[in-house]
PDB file of C-alpha atoms and ligand atoms in Angstrom:
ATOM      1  CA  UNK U   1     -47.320 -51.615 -12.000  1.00 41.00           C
ATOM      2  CA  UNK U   2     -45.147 -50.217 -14.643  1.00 40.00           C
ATOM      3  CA  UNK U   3     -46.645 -48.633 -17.608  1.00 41.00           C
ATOM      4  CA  UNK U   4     -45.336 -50.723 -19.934  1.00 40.00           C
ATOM      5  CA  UNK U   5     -47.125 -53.711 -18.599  1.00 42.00           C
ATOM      6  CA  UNK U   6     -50.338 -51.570 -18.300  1.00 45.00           C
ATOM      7  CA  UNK U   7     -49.994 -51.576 -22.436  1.00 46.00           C
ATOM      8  CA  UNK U   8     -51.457 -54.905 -22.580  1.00 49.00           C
ATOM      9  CA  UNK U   9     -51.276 -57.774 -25.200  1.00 47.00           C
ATOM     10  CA  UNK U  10     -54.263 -58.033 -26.951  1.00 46.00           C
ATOM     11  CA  UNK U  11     -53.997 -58.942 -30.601  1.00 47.00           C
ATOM     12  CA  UNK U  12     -51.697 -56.326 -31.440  1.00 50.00           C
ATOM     13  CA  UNK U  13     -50.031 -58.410 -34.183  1.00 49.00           C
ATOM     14  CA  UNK U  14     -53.100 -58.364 -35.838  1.00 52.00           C
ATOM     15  CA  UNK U  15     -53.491 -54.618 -36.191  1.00 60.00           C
ATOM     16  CA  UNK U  16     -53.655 -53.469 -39.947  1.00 60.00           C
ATOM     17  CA  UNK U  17     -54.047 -50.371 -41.353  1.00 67.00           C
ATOM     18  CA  UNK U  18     -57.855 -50.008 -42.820  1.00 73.00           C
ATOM     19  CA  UNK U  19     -58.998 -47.619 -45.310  1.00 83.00           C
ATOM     20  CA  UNK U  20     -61.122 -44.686 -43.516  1.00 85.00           C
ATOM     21  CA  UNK U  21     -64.099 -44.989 -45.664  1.00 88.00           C
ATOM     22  CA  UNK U  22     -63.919 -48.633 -44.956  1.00 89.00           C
ATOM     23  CA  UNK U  23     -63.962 -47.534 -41.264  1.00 90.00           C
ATOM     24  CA  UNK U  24     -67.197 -45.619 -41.117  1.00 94.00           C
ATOM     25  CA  UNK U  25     -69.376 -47.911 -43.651  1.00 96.00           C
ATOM     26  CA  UNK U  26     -68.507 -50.623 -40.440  1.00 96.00           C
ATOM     27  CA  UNK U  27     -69.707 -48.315 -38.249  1.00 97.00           C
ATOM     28  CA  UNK U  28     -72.830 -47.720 -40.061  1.00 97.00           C
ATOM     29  CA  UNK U  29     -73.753 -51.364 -40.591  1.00 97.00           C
ATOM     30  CA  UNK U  30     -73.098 -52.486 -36.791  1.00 98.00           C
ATOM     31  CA  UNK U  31     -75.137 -49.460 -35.561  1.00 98.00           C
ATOM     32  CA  UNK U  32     -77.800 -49.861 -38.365  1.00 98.00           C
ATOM     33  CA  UNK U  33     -77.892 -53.299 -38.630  1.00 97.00           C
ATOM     34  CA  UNK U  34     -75.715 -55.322 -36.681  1.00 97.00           C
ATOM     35  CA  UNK U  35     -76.601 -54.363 -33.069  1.00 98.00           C
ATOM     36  CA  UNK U  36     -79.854 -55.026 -33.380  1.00 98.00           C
ATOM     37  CA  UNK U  37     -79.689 -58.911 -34.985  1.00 97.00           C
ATOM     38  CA  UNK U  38     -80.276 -61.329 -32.341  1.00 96.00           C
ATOM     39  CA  UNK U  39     -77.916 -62.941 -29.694  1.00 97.00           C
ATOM     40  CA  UNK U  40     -75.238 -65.318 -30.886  1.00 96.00           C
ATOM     41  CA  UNK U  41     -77.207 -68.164 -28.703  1.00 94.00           C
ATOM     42  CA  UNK U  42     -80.735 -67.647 -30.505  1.00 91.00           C
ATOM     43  CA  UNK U  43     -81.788 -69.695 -32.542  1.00 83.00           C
ATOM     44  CA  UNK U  44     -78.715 -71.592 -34.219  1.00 87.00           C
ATOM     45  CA  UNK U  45     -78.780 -70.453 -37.417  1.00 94.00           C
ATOM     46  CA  UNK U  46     -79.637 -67.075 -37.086  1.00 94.00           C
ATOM     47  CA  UNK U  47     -77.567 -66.546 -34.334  1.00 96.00           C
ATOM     48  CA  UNK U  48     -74.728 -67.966 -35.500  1.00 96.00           C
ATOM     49  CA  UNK U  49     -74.912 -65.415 -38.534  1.00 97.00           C
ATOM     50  CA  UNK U  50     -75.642 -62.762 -36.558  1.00 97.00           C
ATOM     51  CA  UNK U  51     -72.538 -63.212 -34.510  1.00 97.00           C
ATOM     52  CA  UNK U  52     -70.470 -63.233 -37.969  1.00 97.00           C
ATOM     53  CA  UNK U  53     -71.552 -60.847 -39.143  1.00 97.00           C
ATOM     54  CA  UNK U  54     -71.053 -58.020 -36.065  1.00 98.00           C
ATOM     55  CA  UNK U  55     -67.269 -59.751 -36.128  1.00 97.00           C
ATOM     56  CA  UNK U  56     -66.609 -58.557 -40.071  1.00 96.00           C
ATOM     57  CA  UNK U  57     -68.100 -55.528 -39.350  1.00 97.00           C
ATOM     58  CA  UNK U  58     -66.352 -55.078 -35.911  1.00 97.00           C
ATOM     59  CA  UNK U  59     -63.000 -56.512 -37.341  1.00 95.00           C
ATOM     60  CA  UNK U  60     -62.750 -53.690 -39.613  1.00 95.00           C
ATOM     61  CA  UNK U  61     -63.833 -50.769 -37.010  1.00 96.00           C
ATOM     62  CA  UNK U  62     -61.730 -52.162 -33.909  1.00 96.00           C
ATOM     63  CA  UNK U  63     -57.931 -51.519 -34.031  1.00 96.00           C
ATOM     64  CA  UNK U  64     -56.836 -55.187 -33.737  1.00 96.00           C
ATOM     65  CA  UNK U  65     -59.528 -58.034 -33.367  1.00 97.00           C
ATOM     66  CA  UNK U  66     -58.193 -61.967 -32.248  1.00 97.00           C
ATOM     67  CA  UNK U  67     -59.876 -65.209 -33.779  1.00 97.00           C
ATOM     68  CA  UNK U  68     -63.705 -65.576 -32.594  1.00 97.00           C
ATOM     69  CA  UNK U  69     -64.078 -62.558 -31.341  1.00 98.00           C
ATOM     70  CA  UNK U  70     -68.067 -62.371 -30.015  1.00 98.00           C
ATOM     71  CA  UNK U  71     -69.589 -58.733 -30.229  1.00 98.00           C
ATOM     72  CA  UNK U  72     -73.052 -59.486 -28.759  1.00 98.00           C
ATOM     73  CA  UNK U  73     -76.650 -57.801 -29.533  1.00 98.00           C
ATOM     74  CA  UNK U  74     -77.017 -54.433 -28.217  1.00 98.00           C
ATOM     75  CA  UNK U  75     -73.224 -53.712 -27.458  1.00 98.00           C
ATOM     76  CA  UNK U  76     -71.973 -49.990 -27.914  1.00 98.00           C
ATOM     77  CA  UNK U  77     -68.190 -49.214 -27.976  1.00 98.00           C
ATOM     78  CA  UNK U  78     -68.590 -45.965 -29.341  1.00 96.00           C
ATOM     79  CA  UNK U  79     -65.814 -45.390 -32.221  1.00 95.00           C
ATOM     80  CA  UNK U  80     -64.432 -48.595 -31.643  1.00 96.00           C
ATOM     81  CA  UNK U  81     -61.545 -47.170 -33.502  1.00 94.00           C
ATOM     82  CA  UNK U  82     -58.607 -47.626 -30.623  1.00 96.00           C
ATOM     83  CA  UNK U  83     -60.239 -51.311 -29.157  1.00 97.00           C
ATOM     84  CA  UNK U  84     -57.771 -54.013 -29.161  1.00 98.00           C
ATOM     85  CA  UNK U  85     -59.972 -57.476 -28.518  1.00 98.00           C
ATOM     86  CA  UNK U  86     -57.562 -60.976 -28.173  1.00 98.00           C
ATOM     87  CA  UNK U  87     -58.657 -64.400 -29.235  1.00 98.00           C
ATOM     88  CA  UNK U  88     -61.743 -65.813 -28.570  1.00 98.00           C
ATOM     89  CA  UNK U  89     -62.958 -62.618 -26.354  1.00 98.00           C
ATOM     90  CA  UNK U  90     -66.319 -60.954 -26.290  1.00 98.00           C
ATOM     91  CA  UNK U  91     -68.694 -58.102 -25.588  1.00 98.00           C
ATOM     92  CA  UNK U  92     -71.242 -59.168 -23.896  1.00 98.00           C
ATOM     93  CA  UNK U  93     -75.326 -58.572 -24.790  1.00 98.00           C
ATOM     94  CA  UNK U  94     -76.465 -54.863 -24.315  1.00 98.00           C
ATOM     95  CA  UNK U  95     -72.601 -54.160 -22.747  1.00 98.00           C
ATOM     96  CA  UNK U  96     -71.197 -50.345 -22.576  1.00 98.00           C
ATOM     97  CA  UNK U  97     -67.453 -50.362 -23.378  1.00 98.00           C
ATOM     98  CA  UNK U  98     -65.184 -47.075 -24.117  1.00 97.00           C
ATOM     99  CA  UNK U  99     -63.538 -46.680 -27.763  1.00 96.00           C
ATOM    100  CA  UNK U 100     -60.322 -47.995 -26.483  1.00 95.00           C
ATOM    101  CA  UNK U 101     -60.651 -50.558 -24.303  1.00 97.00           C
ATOM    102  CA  UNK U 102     -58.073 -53.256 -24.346  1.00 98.00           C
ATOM    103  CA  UNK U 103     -59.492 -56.410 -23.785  1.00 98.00           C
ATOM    104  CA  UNK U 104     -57.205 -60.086 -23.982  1.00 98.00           C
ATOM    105  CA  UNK U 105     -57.959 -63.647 -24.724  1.00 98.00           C
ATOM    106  CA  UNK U 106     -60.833 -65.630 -24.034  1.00 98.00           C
ATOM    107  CA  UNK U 107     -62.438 -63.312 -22.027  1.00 98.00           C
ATOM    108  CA  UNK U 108     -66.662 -63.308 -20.960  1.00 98.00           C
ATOM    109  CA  UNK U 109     -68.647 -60.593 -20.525  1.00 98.00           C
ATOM    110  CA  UNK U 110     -71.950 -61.037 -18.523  1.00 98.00           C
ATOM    111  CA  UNK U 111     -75.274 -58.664 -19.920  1.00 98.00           C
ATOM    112  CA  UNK U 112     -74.907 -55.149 -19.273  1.00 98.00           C
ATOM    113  CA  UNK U 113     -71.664 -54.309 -18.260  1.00 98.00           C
ATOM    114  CA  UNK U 114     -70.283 -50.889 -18.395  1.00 98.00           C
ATOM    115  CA  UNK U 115     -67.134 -49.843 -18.602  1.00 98.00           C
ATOM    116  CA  UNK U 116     -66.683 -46.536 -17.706  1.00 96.00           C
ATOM    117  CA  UNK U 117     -63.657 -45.081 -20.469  1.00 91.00           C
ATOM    118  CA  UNK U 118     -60.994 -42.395 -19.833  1.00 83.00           C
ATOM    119  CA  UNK U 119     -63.192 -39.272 -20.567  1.00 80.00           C
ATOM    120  CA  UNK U 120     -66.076 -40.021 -18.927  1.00 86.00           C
ATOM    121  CA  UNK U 121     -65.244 -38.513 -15.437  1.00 88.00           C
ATOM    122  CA  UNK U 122     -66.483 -34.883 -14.916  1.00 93.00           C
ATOM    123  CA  UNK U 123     -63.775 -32.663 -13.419  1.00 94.00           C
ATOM    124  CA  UNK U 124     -65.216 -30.879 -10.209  1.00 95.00           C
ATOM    125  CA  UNK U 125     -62.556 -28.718  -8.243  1.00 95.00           C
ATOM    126  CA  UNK U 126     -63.983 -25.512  -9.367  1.00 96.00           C
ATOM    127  CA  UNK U 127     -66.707 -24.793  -7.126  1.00 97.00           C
ATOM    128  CA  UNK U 128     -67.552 -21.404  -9.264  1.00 97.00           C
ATOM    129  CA  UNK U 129     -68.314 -23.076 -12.800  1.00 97.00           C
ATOM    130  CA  UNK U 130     -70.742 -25.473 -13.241  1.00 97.00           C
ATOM    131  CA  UNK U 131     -69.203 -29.345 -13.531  1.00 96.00           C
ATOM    132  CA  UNK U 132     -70.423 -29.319 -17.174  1.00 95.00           C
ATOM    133  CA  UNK U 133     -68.141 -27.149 -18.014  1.00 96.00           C
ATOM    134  CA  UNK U 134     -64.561 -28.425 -16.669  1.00 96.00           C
ATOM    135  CA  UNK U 135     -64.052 -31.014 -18.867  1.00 94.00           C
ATOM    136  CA  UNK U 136     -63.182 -34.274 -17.821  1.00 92.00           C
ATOM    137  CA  UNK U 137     -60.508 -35.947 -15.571  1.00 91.00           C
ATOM    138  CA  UNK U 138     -58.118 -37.801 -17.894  1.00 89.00           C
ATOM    139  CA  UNK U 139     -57.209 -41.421 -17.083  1.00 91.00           C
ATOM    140  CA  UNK U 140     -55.192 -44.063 -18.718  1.00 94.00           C
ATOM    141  CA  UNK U 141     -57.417 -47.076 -20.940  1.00 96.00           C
ATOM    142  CA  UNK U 142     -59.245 -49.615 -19.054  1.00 97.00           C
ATOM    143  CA  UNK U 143     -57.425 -52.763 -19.412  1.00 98.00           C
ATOM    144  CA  UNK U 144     -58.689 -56.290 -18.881  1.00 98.00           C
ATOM    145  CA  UNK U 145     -55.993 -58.866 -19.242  1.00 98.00           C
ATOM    146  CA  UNK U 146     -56.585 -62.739 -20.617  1.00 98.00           C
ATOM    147  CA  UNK U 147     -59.162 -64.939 -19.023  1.00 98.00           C
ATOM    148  CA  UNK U 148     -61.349 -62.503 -17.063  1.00 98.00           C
ATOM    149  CA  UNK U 149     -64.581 -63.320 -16.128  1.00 98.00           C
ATOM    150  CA  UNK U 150     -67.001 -60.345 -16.013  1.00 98.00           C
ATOM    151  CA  UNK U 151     -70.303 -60.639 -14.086  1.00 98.00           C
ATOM    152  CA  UNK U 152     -74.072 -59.021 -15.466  1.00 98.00           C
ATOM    153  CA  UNK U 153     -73.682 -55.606 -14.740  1.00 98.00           C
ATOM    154  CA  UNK U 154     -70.879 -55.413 -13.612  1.00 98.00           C
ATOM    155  CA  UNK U 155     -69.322 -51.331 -13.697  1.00 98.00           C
ATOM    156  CA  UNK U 156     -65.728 -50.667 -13.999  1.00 98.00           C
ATOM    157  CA  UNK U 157     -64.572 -47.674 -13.358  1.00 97.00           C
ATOM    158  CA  UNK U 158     -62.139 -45.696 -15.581  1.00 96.00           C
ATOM    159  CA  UNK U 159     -58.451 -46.397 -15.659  1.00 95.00           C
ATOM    160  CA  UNK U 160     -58.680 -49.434 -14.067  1.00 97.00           C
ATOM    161  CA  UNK U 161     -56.473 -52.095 -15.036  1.00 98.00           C
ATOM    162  CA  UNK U 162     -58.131 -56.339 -14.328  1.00 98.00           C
ATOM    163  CA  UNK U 163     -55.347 -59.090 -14.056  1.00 98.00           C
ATOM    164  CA  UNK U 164     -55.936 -61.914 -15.575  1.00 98.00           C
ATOM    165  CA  UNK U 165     -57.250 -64.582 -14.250  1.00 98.00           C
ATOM    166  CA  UNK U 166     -59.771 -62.619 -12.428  1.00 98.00           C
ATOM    167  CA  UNK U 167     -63.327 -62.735 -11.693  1.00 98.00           C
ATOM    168  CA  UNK U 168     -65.990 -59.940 -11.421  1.00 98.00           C
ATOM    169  CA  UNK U 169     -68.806 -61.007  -9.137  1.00 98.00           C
ATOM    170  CA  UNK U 170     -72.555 -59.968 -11.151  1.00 98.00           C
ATOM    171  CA  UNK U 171     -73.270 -55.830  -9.979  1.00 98.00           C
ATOM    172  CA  UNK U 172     -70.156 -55.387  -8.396  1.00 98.00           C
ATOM    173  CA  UNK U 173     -68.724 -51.765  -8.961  1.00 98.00           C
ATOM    174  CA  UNK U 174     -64.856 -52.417  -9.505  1.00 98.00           C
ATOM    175  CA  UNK U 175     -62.858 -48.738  -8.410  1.00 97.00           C
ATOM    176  CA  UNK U 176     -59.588 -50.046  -7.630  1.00 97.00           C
ATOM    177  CA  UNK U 177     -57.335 -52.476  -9.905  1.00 98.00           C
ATOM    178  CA  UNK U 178     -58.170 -56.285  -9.370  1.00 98.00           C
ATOM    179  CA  UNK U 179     -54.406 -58.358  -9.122  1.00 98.00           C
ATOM    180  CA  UNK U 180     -54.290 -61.322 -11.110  1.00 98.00           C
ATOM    181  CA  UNK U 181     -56.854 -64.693  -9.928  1.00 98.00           C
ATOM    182  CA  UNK U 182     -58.587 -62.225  -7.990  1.00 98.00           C
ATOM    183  CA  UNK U 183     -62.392 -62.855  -6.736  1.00 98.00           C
ATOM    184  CA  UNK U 184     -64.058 -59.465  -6.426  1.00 98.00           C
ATOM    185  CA  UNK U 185     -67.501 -58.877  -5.584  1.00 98.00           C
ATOM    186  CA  UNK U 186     -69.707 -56.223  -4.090  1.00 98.00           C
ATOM    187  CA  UNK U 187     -70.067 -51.942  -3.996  1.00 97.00           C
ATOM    188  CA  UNK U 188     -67.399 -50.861  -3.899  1.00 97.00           C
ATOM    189  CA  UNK U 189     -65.836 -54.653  -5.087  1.00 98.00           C
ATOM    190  CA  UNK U 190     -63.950 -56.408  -2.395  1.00 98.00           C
ATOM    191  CA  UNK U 191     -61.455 -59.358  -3.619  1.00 98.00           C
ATOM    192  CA  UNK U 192     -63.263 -61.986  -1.319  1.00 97.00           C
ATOM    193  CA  UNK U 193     -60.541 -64.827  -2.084  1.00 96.00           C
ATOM    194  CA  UNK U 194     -58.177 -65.950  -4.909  1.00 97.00           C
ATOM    195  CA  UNK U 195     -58.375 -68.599  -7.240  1.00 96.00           C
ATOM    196  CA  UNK U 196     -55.188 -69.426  -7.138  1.00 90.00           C
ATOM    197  CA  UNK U 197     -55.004 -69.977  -3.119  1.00 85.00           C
ATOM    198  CA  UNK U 198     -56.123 -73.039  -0.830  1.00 72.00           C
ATOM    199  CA  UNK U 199     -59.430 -73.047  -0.048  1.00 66.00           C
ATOM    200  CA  UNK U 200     -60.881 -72.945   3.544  1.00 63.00           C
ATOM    201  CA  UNK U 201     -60.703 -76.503   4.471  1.00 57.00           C
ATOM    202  CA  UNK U 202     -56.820 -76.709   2.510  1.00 56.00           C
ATOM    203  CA  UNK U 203     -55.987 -73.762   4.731  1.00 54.00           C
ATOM    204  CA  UNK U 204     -56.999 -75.581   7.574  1.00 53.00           C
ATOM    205  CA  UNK U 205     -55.558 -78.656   7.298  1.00 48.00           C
ATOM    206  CA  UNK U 206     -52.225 -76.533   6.509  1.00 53.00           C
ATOM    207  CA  UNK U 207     -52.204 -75.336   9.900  1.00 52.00           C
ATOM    208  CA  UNK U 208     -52.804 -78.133  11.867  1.00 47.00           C
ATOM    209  CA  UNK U 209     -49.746 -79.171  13.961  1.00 50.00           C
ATOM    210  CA  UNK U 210     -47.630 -82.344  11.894  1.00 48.00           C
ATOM    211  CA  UNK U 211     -47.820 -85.420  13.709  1.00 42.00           C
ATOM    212  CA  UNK U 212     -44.105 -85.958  15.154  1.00 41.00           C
ATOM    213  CA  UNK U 213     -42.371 -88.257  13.169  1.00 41.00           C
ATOM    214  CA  UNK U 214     -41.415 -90.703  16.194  1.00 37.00           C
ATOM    215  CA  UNK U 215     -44.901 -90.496  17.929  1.00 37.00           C
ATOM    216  CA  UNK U 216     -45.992 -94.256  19.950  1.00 37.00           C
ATOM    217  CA  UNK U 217     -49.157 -95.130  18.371  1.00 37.00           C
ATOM    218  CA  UNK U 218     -51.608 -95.338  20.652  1.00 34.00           C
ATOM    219  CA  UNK U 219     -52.290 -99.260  21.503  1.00 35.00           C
ATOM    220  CA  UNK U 220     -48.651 -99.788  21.373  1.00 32.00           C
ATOM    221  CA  UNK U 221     -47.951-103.172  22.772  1.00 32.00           C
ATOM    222  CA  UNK U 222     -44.972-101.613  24.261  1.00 35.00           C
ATOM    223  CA  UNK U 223     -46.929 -99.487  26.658  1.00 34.00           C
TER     224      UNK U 223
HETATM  225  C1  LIG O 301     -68.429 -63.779  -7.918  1.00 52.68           C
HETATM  226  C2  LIG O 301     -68.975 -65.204  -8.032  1.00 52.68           C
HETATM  227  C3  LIG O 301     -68.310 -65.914  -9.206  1.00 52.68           C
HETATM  228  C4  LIG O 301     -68.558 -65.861  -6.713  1.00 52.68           C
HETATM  229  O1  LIG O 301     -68.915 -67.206  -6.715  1.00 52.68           O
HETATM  230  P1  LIG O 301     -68.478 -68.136  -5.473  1.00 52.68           P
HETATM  231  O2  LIG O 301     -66.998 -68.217  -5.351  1.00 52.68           O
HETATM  232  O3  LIG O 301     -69.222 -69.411  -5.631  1.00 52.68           O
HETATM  233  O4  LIG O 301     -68.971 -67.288  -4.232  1.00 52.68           O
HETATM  234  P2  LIG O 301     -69.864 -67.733  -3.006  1.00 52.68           P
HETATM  235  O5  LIG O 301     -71.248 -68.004  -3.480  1.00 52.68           O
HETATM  236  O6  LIG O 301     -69.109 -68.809  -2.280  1.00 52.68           O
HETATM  237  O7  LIG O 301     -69.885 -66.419  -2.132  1.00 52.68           O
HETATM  238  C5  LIG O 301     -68.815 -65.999  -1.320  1.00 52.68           C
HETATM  239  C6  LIG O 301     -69.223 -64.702  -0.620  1.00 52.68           C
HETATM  240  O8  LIG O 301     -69.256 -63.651  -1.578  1.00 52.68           O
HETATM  241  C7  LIG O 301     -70.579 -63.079  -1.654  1.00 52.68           C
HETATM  242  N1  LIG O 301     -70.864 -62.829  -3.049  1.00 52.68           N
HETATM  243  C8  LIG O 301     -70.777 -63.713  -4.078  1.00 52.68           C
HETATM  244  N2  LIG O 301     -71.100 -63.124  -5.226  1.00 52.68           N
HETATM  245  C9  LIG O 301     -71.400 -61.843  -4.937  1.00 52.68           C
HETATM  246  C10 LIG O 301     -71.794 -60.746  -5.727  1.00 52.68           C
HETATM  247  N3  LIG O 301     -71.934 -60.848  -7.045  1.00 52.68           N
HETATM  248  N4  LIG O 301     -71.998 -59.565  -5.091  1.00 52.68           N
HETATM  249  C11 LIG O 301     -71.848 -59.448  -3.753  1.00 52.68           C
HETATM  250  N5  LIG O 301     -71.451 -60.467  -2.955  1.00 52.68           N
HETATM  251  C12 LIG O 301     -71.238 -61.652  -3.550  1.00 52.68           C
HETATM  252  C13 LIG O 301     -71.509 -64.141  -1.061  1.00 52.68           C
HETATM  253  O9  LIG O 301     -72.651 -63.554  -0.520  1.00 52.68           O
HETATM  254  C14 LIG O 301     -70.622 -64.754  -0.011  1.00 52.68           C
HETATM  255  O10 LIG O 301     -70.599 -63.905   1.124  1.00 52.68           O
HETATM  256  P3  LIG O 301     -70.562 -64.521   2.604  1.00 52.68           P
HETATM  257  O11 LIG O 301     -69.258 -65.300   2.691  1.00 52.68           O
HETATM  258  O12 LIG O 301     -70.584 -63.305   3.473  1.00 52.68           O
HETATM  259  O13 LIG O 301     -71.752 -65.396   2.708  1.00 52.68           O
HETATM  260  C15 LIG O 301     -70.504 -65.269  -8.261  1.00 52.68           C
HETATM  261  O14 LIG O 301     -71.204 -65.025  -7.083  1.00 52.68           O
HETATM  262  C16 LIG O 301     -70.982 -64.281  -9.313  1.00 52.68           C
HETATM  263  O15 LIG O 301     -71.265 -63.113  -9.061  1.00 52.68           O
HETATM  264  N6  LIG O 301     -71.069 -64.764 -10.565  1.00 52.68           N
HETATM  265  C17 LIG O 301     -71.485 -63.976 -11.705  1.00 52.68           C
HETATM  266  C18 LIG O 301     -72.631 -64.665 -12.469  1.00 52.68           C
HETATM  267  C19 LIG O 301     -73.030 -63.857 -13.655  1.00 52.68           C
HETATM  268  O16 LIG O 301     -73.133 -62.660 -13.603  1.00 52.68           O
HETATM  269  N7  LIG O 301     -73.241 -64.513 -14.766  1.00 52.68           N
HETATM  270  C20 LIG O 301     -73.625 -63.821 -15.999  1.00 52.68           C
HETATM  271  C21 LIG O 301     -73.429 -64.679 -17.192  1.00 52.68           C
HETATM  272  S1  LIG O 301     -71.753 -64.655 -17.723  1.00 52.68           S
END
């Protein structure tokens, strides 16, 4: 896939520059304050607010945030400064997503995801220094495109780039990029159909021989 289309979409005609200061008293109040106010599904009310008010905070920390964007309880996204979240998109409840994750429209996010970001994988070819010390493997963003469907705890490895369309079975451990209407589930995550292909029974009507056009029927007088 070419780079260019690896740079995905989000809401990047929303992105405005924001005042530093403005920048780290967000910060403050989600990781003070917001994080811990409830779900957006308890109780209406307070739920409802809750959810607005992680979005103004989050709206100011992310880079560019869509309409109805959803930052659940418990989410970290470290910085947050590079995120780019589309239209009506969310973190889910206690998720783990790197500081510049792009994310499109409208998609869900199961509990407890993680998404594993660019700097997160320990180099290792040294075998005289200790791992701890050879800094990390770098790796492009993760990128999930519009209308992806991520399972509870699902992990996604870093780099890896979801087409849209695509679903995340719950746990599976995604280490390869997932093509568009993809069905992946399972360690390590196996596409296990499309959604955009014929199901079984479709599939097997498809390949039953046609009937020929001129065939007798069967009690034909004419026999
Ligand atoms: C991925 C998922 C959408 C697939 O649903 P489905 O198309 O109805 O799949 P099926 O139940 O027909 O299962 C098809 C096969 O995949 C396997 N499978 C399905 N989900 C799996 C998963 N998460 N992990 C491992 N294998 C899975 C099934 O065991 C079955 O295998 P088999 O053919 O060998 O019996 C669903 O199983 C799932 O994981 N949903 C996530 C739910 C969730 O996390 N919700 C959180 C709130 S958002």
């Amino acid at each position: 896939m070419p780079d260019e289309d690896r740079d995905m979409p989000a809401a990047r005609d929303n992105v405005t520059p924001r005042p530093r200061a403005a920048m780290i008293i967000c910060q403050a109040l989600y990781y003070l304050v917001g994080r811990y106010l409830p779900p957006s599904y308890a109780c209406s009310l307070l739920g409802r607010l809750s959810k607005q008010f992680r979005a103004l905070v989050c709206r100011q920390i992310f880079r560019s945030a869509g309409r109805n964007v959803n930052v659940e309880h418990g989410a970290y996204f470290g910085s947050g400064r590079l995120i780019e979240i589309g239209d009506n998109s969310g973190i889910g409840v206690d998720c783990h997503v790197p500081a510049d994750i792009r994310i499109g429209r409208d998609v869900m996010m199961g509990p407890e995801v993680l998404v594993i970001g660019r700097n997160q994988n320990h180099r290792f070819d040294d075998l005289d220094l200790p791992m701890r010390l050879q800094g990390y493997a770098d790796s492009p963003p993760v990128v999930i495109e519009d209308d992806v469907w991520l399972g509870a705890r699902a992990i996604v490895l870093p780099g890896i780039h979801i087409g849209r369309g695509s679903i995340i079975g719950a746990g599976a451990i995604v280490t390869r990029d997932v093509p568009p209407f993809a069905i992946c589930a399972g360690n390590p995550a196996r596409i296990i159909r499309f959604r955009n292909a014929p199901c079984e029974e479709e599939r097997q009507l498809d390949t039953l021989p046609p009937v020929p056009a001129c065939a007798a029927p069967v009690n034909s007088l004419e026999e």
